[in-house]
PDB file of C-alpha atoms in Angstrom:
ATOM      1  CA  MET A   1      24.699  -2.508   8.855  1.00 38.00           C
ATOM      2  CA  PRO A   2      26.006  -3.403  12.306  1.00 43.00           C
ATOM      3  CA  TRP A   3      24.449  -1.823  15.361  1.00 40.00           C
ATOM      4  CA  ASN A   4      26.666   0.963  16.662  1.00 40.00           C
ATOM      5  CA  GLU A   5      25.111   2.424  19.799  1.00 40.00           C
ATOM      6  CA  ALA A   6      27.902   4.985  20.141  1.00 42.00           C
ATOM      7  CA  ALA A   7      27.034   6.467  16.749  1.00 40.00           C
ATOM      8  CA  LEU A   8      23.358   6.988  17.601  1.00 38.00           C
ATOM      9  CA  PRO A   9      22.172  10.377  18.781  1.00 40.00           C
ATOM     10  CA  ALA A  10      21.177  10.305  22.424  1.00 39.00           C
ATOM     11  CA  ARG A  11      18.466  12.089  24.382  1.00 37.00           C
ATOM     12  CA  ALA A  12      17.654  12.331  28.054  1.00 37.00           C
ATOM     13  CA  SER A  13      15.087   9.835  29.225  1.00 36.00           C
ATOM     14  CA  SER A  14      12.007  11.436  30.788  1.00 37.00           C
ATOM     15  CA  SER A  15      12.175   9.032  33.734  1.00 37.00           C
ATOM     16  CA  SER A  16      15.849   9.533  34.633  1.00 36.00           C
ATOM     17  CA  ALA A  17      18.891  11.593  33.836  1.00 39.00           C
ATOM     18  CA  THR A  18      20.612   8.811  31.885  1.00 36.00           C
ATOM     19  CA  LEU A  19      20.982   9.054  28.143  1.00 38.00           C
ATOM     20  CA  VAL A  20      19.181   6.621  25.845  1.00 35.00           C
ATOM     21  CA  PRO A  21      19.543   6.157  22.077  1.00 38.00           C
ATOM     22  CA  GLU A  22      16.909   7.943  19.984  1.00 36.00           C
ATOM     23  CA  GLN A  23      14.556   5.786  18.001  1.00 36.00           C
ATOM     24  CA  VAL A  24      15.985   5.435  14.510  1.00 33.00           C
ATOM     25  CA  THR A  25      13.464   5.089  11.706  1.00 34.00           C
ATOM     26  CA  ALA A  26      15.722   5.680   8.716  1.00 36.00           C
ATOM     27  CA  HIS A  27      16.204   1.930   8.240  1.00 36.00           C
ATOM     28  CA  ALA A  28      12.567   0.942   8.721  1.00 43.00           C
ATOM     29  CA  SER A  29      11.382  -2.137   6.874  1.00 50.00           C
ATOM     30  CA  TYR A  30       9.813  -1.457   3.490  1.00 55.00           C
ATOM     31  CA  GLY A  31       8.721  -5.015   2.937  1.00 70.00           C
ATOM     32  CA  PRO A  32       5.213  -5.575   1.678  1.00 89.00           C
ATOM     33  CA  GLU A  33       2.306  -5.632   4.088  1.00 94.00           C
ATOM     34  CA  VAL A  34      -1.254  -6.555   3.153  1.00 96.00           C
ATOM     35  CA  ARG A  35      -4.255  -6.184   5.451  1.00 96.00           C
ATOM     36  CA  GLN A  36      -7.864  -6.610   4.436  1.00 96.00           C
ATOM     37  CA  TYR A  37     -11.310  -6.076   5.860  1.00 96.00           C
ATOM     38  CA  GLU A  38     -14.896  -5.674   4.714  1.00 96.00           C
ATOM     39  CA  HIS A  39     -16.524  -2.239   4.614  1.00 96.00           C
ATOM     40  CA  ARG A  40     -20.000  -1.474   3.275  1.00 94.00           C
ATOM     41  CA  GLY A  41     -20.090  -4.665   1.220  1.00 94.00           C
ATOM     42  CA  ALA A  42     -16.677  -4.123  -0.376  1.00 95.00           C
ATOM     43  CA  CYS A  43     -13.360  -5.775   0.342  1.00 97.00           C
ATOM     44  CA  VAL A  44     -10.799  -3.161   1.375  1.00 98.00           C
ATOM     45  CA  ILE A  45      -7.175  -4.130   1.001  1.00 98.00           C
ATOM     46  CA  ALA A  46      -4.603  -1.859   2.613  1.00 97.00           C
ATOM     47  CA  ALA A  47      -1.191  -2.346   1.063  1.00 97.00           C
ATOM     48  CA  ALA A  48       2.076  -0.912   2.330  1.00 97.00           C
ATOM     49  CA  GLY A  49       5.706  -1.229   1.341  1.00 96.00           C
ATOM     50  CA  GLU A  50       7.418  -2.088  -1.919  1.00 96.00           C
ATOM     51  CA  TYR A  51       5.866  -4.190  -4.681  1.00 97.00           C
ATOM     52  CA  ASP A  52       7.810  -5.796  -7.493  1.00 96.00           C
ATOM     53  CA  MET A  53       8.112  -9.258  -9.026  1.00 96.00           C
ATOM     54  CA  GLY A  54       9.705 -10.668  -5.883  1.00 95.00           C
ATOM     55  CA  SER A  55       7.200  -9.253  -3.406  1.00 96.00           C
ATOM     56  CA  ILE A  56       3.849  -9.122  -5.202  1.00 97.00           C
ATOM     57  CA  THR A  57       2.520 -12.573  -4.211  1.00 96.00           C
ATOM     58  CA  ALA A  58       0.590 -11.678  -1.046  1.00 96.00           C
ATOM     59  CA  LEU A  59      -1.079  -8.669  -2.665  1.00 97.00           C
ATOM     60  CA  SER A  60      -1.842 -10.648  -5.809  1.00 97.00           C
ATOM     61  CA  GLU A  61      -3.516 -13.436  -3.856  1.00 97.00           C
ATOM     62  CA  ALA A  62      -5.531 -10.960  -1.782  1.00 97.00           C
ATOM     63  CA  LEU A  63      -6.763  -9.047  -4.843  1.00 97.00           C
ATOM     64  CA  HIS A  64      -7.623 -12.174  -6.862  1.00 96.00           C
ATOM     65  CA  THR A  65      -9.545 -13.733  -3.968  1.00 96.00           C
ATOM     66  CA  ALA A  66     -11.373 -10.491  -3.206  1.00 96.00           C
ATOM     67  CA  ALA A  67     -12.324  -9.935  -6.868  1.00 95.00           C
ATOM     68  CA  LYS A  68     -13.996 -13.354  -6.940  1.00 94.00           C
ATOM     69  CA  GLN A  69     -15.905 -12.845  -3.684  1.00 95.00           C
ATOM     70  CA  TYR A  70     -16.902  -9.159  -3.631  1.00 95.00           C
ATOM     71  CA  PRO A  71     -18.689  -6.867  -6.089  1.00 92.00           C
ATOM     72  CA  ARG A  72     -16.206  -4.066  -5.278  1.00 95.00           C
ATOM     73  CA  VAL A  73     -12.545  -4.280  -4.324  1.00 97.00           C
ATOM     74  CA  VAL A  74     -10.846  -1.235  -2.842  1.00 98.00           C
ATOM     75  CA  LEU A  75      -7.063  -0.939  -2.707  1.00 98.00           C
ATOM     76  CA  GLN A  76      -5.853   1.603  -0.168  1.00 98.00           C
ATOM     77  CA  ALA A  77      -2.494   2.575  -1.694  1.00 98.00           C
ATOM     78  CA  SER A  78      -1.224   5.576   0.265  1.00 97.00           C
ATOM     79  CA  ASP A  79       1.480   3.554   2.054  1.00 97.00           C
ATOM     80  CA  ILE A  80       2.997   1.946  -1.026  1.00 97.00           C
ATOM     81  CA  THR A  81       6.571   3.199  -1.259  1.00 96.00           C
ATOM     82  CA  PHE A  82       7.565   1.525  -4.530  1.00 96.00           C
ATOM     83  CA  ALA A  83       5.693  -0.177  -7.346  1.00 96.00           C
ATOM     84  CA  ASP A  84       6.801  -1.389 -10.756  1.00 96.00           C
ATOM     85  CA  SER A  85       5.213  -2.891 -13.864  1.00 96.00           C
ATOM     86  CA  THR A  86       4.365  -6.088 -11.958  1.00 97.00           C
ATOM     87  CA  PHE A  87       2.167  -4.057  -9.620  1.00 98.00           C
ATOM     88  CA  LEU A  88       0.671  -2.156 -12.548  1.00 97.00           C
ATOM     89  CA  ASN A  89      -0.164  -5.409 -14.352  1.00 97.00           C
ATOM     90  CA  LEU A  90      -1.827  -6.753 -11.201  1.00 98.00           C
ATOM     91  CA  LEU A  91      -4.050  -3.668 -11.000  1.00 98.00           C
ATOM     92  CA  LEU A  92      -5.112  -4.034 -14.636  1.00 97.00           C
ATOM     93  CA  VAL A  93      -5.862  -7.763 -14.310  1.00 96.00           C
ATOM     94  CA  THR A  94      -7.898  -7.128 -11.156  1.00 96.00           C
ATOM     95  CA  HIS A  95      -9.745  -4.282 -12.903  1.00 96.00           C
ATOM     96  CA  GLN A  96     -10.681  -6.639 -15.741  1.00 94.00           C
ATOM     97  CA  THR A  97     -11.945  -9.234 -13.251  1.00 91.00           C
ATOM     98  CA  GLY A  98     -14.284  -6.888 -11.389  1.00 88.00           C
ATOM     99  CA  THR A  99     -14.688  -3.422  -9.933  1.00 91.00           C
ATOM    100  CA  LEU A 100     -11.376  -2.154  -8.548  1.00 97.00           C
ATOM    101  CA  ARG A 101     -11.112   1.235  -6.904  1.00 97.00           C
ATOM    102  CA  LEU A 102      -7.795   2.714  -5.829  1.00 97.00           C
ATOM    103  CA  VAL A 103      -7.775   4.991  -2.778  1.00 98.00           C
ATOM    104  CA  ALA A 104      -5.303   7.809  -2.165  1.00 97.00           C
ATOM    105  CA  PRO A 105      -2.347   6.373  -4.082  1.00 98.00           C
ATOM    106  CA  SER A 106       1.078   7.481  -2.862  1.00 97.00           C
ATOM    107  CA  ALA A 107       3.024   9.960  -4.980  1.00 97.00           C
ATOM    108  CA  GLN A 108       5.127   7.130  -6.432  1.00 96.00           C
ATOM    109  CA  VAL A 109       2.064   5.080  -7.398  1.00 97.00           C
ATOM    110  CA  ARG A 110       0.243   8.126  -8.777  1.00 97.00           C
ATOM    111  CA  ARG A 111       3.277   8.920 -10.942  1.00 97.00           C
ATOM    112  CA  LEU A 112       3.383   5.337 -12.247  1.00 97.00           C
ATOM    113  CA  LEU A 113      -0.317   5.512 -13.111  1.00 97.00           C
ATOM    114  CA  GLU A 114       0.036   8.895 -14.836  1.00 97.00           C
ATOM    115  CA  VAL A 115       3.133   7.993 -16.874  1.00 97.00           C
ATOM    116  CA  THR A 116       1.506   4.817 -18.178  1.00 97.00           C
ATOM    117  CA  GLY A 117      -1.959   6.331 -18.709  1.00 97.00           C
ATOM    118  CA  VAL A 118      -3.554   3.825 -16.333  1.00 96.00           C
ATOM    119  CA  ASP A 119      -4.931   6.699 -14.237  1.00 96.00           C
ATOM    120  CA  SER A 120      -7.558   7.181 -16.968  1.00 96.00           C
ATOM    121  CA  ILE A 121      -8.609   3.504 -16.764  1.00 96.00           C
ATOM    122  CA  LEU A 122      -8.787   2.861 -13.015  1.00 96.00           C
ATOM    123  CA  GLU A 123     -11.212   4.491 -10.612  1.00 96.00           C
ATOM    124  CA  ILE A 124      -9.150   6.584  -8.202  1.00 97.00           C
ATOM    125  CA  ARG A 125     -10.841   7.934  -5.081  1.00 97.00           C
ATOM    126  CA  GLN A 126      -9.642  10.058  -2.189  1.00 96.00           C
ATOM    127  CA  THR A 127     -11.306   8.180   0.681  1.00 96.00           C
ATOM    128  CA  ILE A 128     -12.412   4.676   1.535  1.00 96.00           C
ATOM    129  CA  GLU A 129     -15.914   6.022   2.189  1.00 96.00           C
ATOM    130  CA  ASP A 130     -16.085   7.376  -1.361  1.00 96.00           C
ATOM    131  CA  ALA A 131     -14.599   4.198  -2.828  1.00 96.00           C
ATOM    132  CA  THR A 132     -17.070   1.909  -1.068  1.00 93.00           C
ATOM    133  CA  ALA A 133     -20.116   3.960  -2.020  1.00 90.00           C
ATOM    134  CA  SER A 134     -22.233   2.400  -4.754  1.00 75.00           C
TER     135      SER A 134
END
């Protein structure tokens, strides 16, 4: 979509009386993002964006590596906007490899887990603190 400054809503800048375009977030990037860190002896992986066959690689590598190196792997899933069967398969494979705990899954992920019955297999927690507890 081409940039059309004239079509953007405008607001008065707080520093002057000129008008500036409002920040538009409707077309924000939904590409996958994977961050990880250690917390209380567990590897926490925070995933955001959309995950399907074409975008699962970074998350897959992070989960597989973490499952080999840590006794507990925590996937913070509240910022996942789309997930399909590729994502679901990755969760099940990781669960079979070691201890996987899912934290605060987004509504879309929770629905996927419920429809497939995987919510009764995986450990789902509300907070990272709860998920990293022994």
